Tab-separated table of C-alpha atoms in Angstrom:
chain	number	residue	atom	x	y	z
A	1	UNK	CA	0.065	-0.344	0.119
A	2	UNK	CA	2.523	2.066	0.976
A	3	UNK	CA	4.592	1.466	-1.966
A	4	UNK	CA	1.226	2.344	-4.423
A	5	UNK	CA	1.095	5.330	-1.962
A	6	UNK	CA	4.306	6.338	-3.980
A	7	UNK	CA	3.346	5.862	-6.820
A	8	UNK	CA	1.068	7.395	-6.916
A	9	UNK	CA	2.126	10.538	-5.153
A	10	UNK	CA	5.178	10.511	-7.522
A	11	UNK	CA	2.926	9.825	-11.458
A	12	UNK	CA	0.999	13.111	-9.900
A	13	UNK	CA	3.907	14.974	-9.272
A	14	UNK	CA	5.255	13.668	-13.079
A	15	UNK	CA	1.757	14.640	-14.815
A	16	UNK	CA	1.756	18.352	-12.352
A	17	UNK	CA	5.237	18.843	-13.650
A	18	UNK	CA	4.671	18.310	-17.108
A	19	UNK	CA	1.838	19.898	-17.383
A	20	UNK	CA	3.469	23.258	-15.198
A	21	UNK	CA	6.600	22.935	-18.397
A	22	UNK	CA	3.933	23.119	-20.925
A	23	UNK	CA	1.988	26.089	-19.685
A	24	UNK	CA	5.372	27.863	-19.097
A	25	UNK	CA	6.678	27.227	-22.645
A	26	UNK	CA	3.411	28.311	-23.919
A	27	UNK	CA	3.174	31.746	-21.932
A	28	UNK	CA	5.963	32.230	-22.598
A	29	UNK	CA	5.480	31.770	-26.386
A	30	UNK	CA	2.684	34.162	-26.094
A	31	UNK	CA	4.245	37.017	-25.038
A	32	UNK	CA	7.456	37.501	-26.860
A	33	UNK	CA	4.802	35.939	-30.456
A	34	UNK	CA	2.608	39.694	-29.052
A	35	UNK	CA	5.690	41.660	-28.290
A	36	UNK	CA	5.279	44.696	-31.262
A	37	UNK	CA	8.613	44.939	-31.777
A	38	UNK	CA	10.241	47.346	-33.529
A	39	UNK	CA	13.828	46.696	-34.354
A	40	UNK	CA	16.882	46.854	-31.467
A	41	UNK	CA	18.501	49.230	-29.606
A	42	UNK	CA	20.999	51.597	-31.241
A	43	UNK	CA	24.453	49.818	-29.631
A	44	UNK	CA	22.650	47.603	-28.208
A	45	UNK	CA	21.685	44.687	-29.781
A	46	UNK	CA	21.121	42.376	-27.423
A	47	UNK	CA	17.807	44.915	-26.274
A	48	UNK	CA	14.380	45.021	-27.932
A	49	UNK	CA	12.709	47.888	-28.248
A	50	UNK	CA	9.281	47.068	-28.177
A	51	UNK	CA	6.351	50.199	-30.206
A	52	UNK	CA	4.624	50.232	-26.310
A	53	UNK	CA	3.714	53.998	-25.409
A	54	UNK	CA	3.235	52.492	-21.697
A	55	UNK	CA	6.478	52.296	-19.419
A	56	UNK	CA	8.663	48.917	-19.771
A	57	UNK	CA	12.309	46.853	-19.461
A	58	UNK	CA	12.154	43.740	-18.638
A	59	UNK	CA	14.781	39.533	-20.155
A	60	UNK	CA	12.632	37.588	-21.225
A	61	UNK	CA	13.648	33.993	-22.876
A	62	UNK	CA	15.224	31.365	-20.856
A	63	UNK	CA	18.149	30.088	-22.916
A	64	UNK	CA	19.219	32.941	-25.154
A	65	UNK	CA	17.670	35.674	-22.968
A	66	UNK	CA	16.387	39.445	-24.440
A	67	UNK	CA	15.880	42.829	-23.384
A	68	UNK	CA	12.719	44.470	-23.802
A	69	UNK	CA	12.239	48.047	-23.745
A	70	UNK	CA	9.338	49.796	-24.290
A	71	UNK	CA	9.465	53.470	-26.517
A	72	UNK	CA	7.767	54.270	-23.196
A	73	UNK	CA	10.503	53.333	-21.902
A	74	UNK	CA	12.790	55.486	-23.452
A	75	UNK	CA	11.469	58.517	-24.265
A	76	UNK	CA	10.764	58.696	-20.300
A	77	UNK	CA	14.729	58.568	-18.841
A	78	UNK	CA	17.615	60.346	-19.661
A	79	UNK	CA	20.026	59.071	-21.007
A	80	UNK	CA	21.919	57.294	-17.126
A	81	UNK	CA	18.422	56.313	-16.150
A	82	UNK	CA	17.964	53.880	-19.274
A	83	UNK	CA	21.788	52.965	-18.496
A	84	UNK	CA	21.540	51.550	-15.218
A	85	UNK	CA	18.325	49.998	-16.140
A	86	UNK	CA	19.779	48.334	-18.961
A	87	UNK	CA	22.219	47.307	-16.778
A	88	UNK	CA	19.779	45.872	-14.281
A	89	UNK	CA	17.941	44.030	-17.532
A	90	UNK	CA	21.778	42.742	-18.435
A	91	UNK	CA	22.413	41.117	-14.997
A	92	UNK	CA	19.069	39.165	-15.084
A	93	UNK	CA	20.420	37.784	-18.828
A	94	UNK	CA	22.716	37.093	-17.812
A	95	UNK	CA	22.769	34.816	-14.613
A	96	UNK	CA	19.444	34.015	-16.851
A	97	UNK	CA	17.080	34.078	-13.843
A	98	UNK	CA	13.365	34.062	-16.516
A	99	UNK	CA	14.399	30.408	-16.563
A	100	UNK	CA	15.679	30.014	-13.553
A	101	UNK	CA	11.976	31.988	-12.445
A	102	UNK	CA	9.465	29.566	-14.821
A	103	UNK	CA	11.942	26.114	-13.445
A	104	UNK	CA	11.603	27.605	-9.236
A	105	UNK	CA	8.075	28.071	-10.771
A	106	UNK	CA	6.824	24.138	-12.468
A	107	UNK	CA	8.328	22.577	-9.526
A	108	UNK	CA	6.396	23.971	-6.158
A	109	UNK	CA	3.425	23.903	-8.685
A	110	UNK	CA	5.192	20.122	-8.532
A	111	UNK	CA	5.923	19.568	-5.864
A	112	UNK	CA	2.435	20.845	-4.441
A	113	UNK	CA	3.111	18.450	-0.945
A	114	UNK	CA	5.992	20.783	0.486
A	115	UNK	CA	3.912	24.269	1.011
A	116	UNK	CA	7.352	26.302	1.369
A	117	UNK	CA	8.959	25.486	-1.821
A	118	UNK	CA	6.356	28.903	-2.949
A	119	UNK	CA	7.352	31.887	-0.231
A	120	UNK	CA	11.218	30.536	-1.167
A	121	UNK	CA	10.427	31.244	-4.808
A	122	UNK	CA	8.909	34.019	-4.699
A	123	UNK	CA	11.460	34.851	-2.132
A	124	UNK	CA	14.024	34.395	-5.417
A	125	UNK	CA	11.685	36.933	-7.253
A	126	UNK	CA	12.725	39.009	-4.550
A	127	UNK	CA	16.461	38.662	-4.351
A	128	UNK	CA	17.076	38.789	-8.117
A	129	UNK	CA	14.962	41.889	-8.272
A	130	UNK	CA	18.279	43.449	-5.593
A	131	UNK	CA	21.207	41.293	-6.708
A	132	UNK	CA	20.238	43.378	-10.381
A	133	UNK	CA	19.589	46.453	-8.612
A	134	UNK	CA	23.530	46.393	-6.960
A	135	UNK	CA	24.762	44.889	-10.084
A	136	UNK	CA	22.481	48.471	-11.751
A	137	UNK	CA	24.196	50.120	-9.120
A	138	UNK	CA	27.965	49.125	-9.825
A	139	UNK	CA	27.941	49.873	-13.386
A	140	UNK	CA	26.464	52.756	-12.402
A	141	UNK	CA	28.345	53.663	-9.882
A	142	UNK	CA	25.070	56.238	-7.915
A	143	UNK	CA	21.559	55.686	-7.133
A	144	UNK	CA	19.669	58.043	-8.356
A	145	UNK	CA	19.874	57.255	-11.717
A	146	UNK	CA	18.736	53.151	-10.889
A	147	UNK	CA	15.842	54.352	-8.872
A	148	UNK	CA	14.407	57.788	-10.404
A	149	UNK	CA	14.669	55.373	-13.210
A	150	UNK	CA	12.119	52.795	-11.428
A	151	UNK	CA	9.817	56.109	-10.705
A	152	UNK	CA	9.613	57.524	-13.765
A	153	UNK	CA	8.828	53.284	-15.091
A	154	UNK	CA	6.558	52.876	-11.915
A	155	UNK	CA	4.624	56.182	-11.851
A	156	UNK	CA	0.641	55.834	-13.021
A	157	UNK	CA	-0.944	59.266	-14.719
A	158	UNK	CA	-2.520	59.794	-11.313
A	159	UNK	CA	0.741	60.135	-9.813
A	160	UNK	CA	1.123	57.195	-7.950
A	161	UNK	CA	3.979	55.571	-8.082
A	162	UNK	CA	3.412	51.043	-8.164
A	163	UNK	CA	5.212	47.796	-8.443
A	164	UNK	CA	7.825	48.753	-6.737
A	165	UNK	CA	8.660	46.581	-3.302
A	166	UNK	CA	9.337	48.157	-0.016
A	167	UNK	CA	13.638	46.981	0.081
A	168	UNK	CA	13.753	47.807	-3.319
């Protein structure tokens, strides 16, 4: 009976893992295909410019991640702020954080009987952001450009700032 229960648990974990991985791949493909990419950022071949008015800057892709920056971001940020944002995203790209986060998401879903994995995954995401912030600070030499870029990107039309964790 115990062996049967372990085998059933193993099959459930395998099923949930495969389903989660399939969903991650599908979501990633839909995201990348839906992006209206206008071309590469001059001087930065790994950075794609997305023709969107909203301020966006993110890293996507697993084996060969790319950085995406919207035209809204380019119009809002100064040169030093853009340099800080790109350093932040290049750090995510170098560490392949999108892949790490996707694998972590699949694992905590597959190992549903270990509830501690979800908060660990969420904490890893927070730490990844903090280390990318530290890399951007090291690249620019000061905190001002990164902080003002974060505030510019996170500002709503009503003047509120959303999406920045208190740790950052």
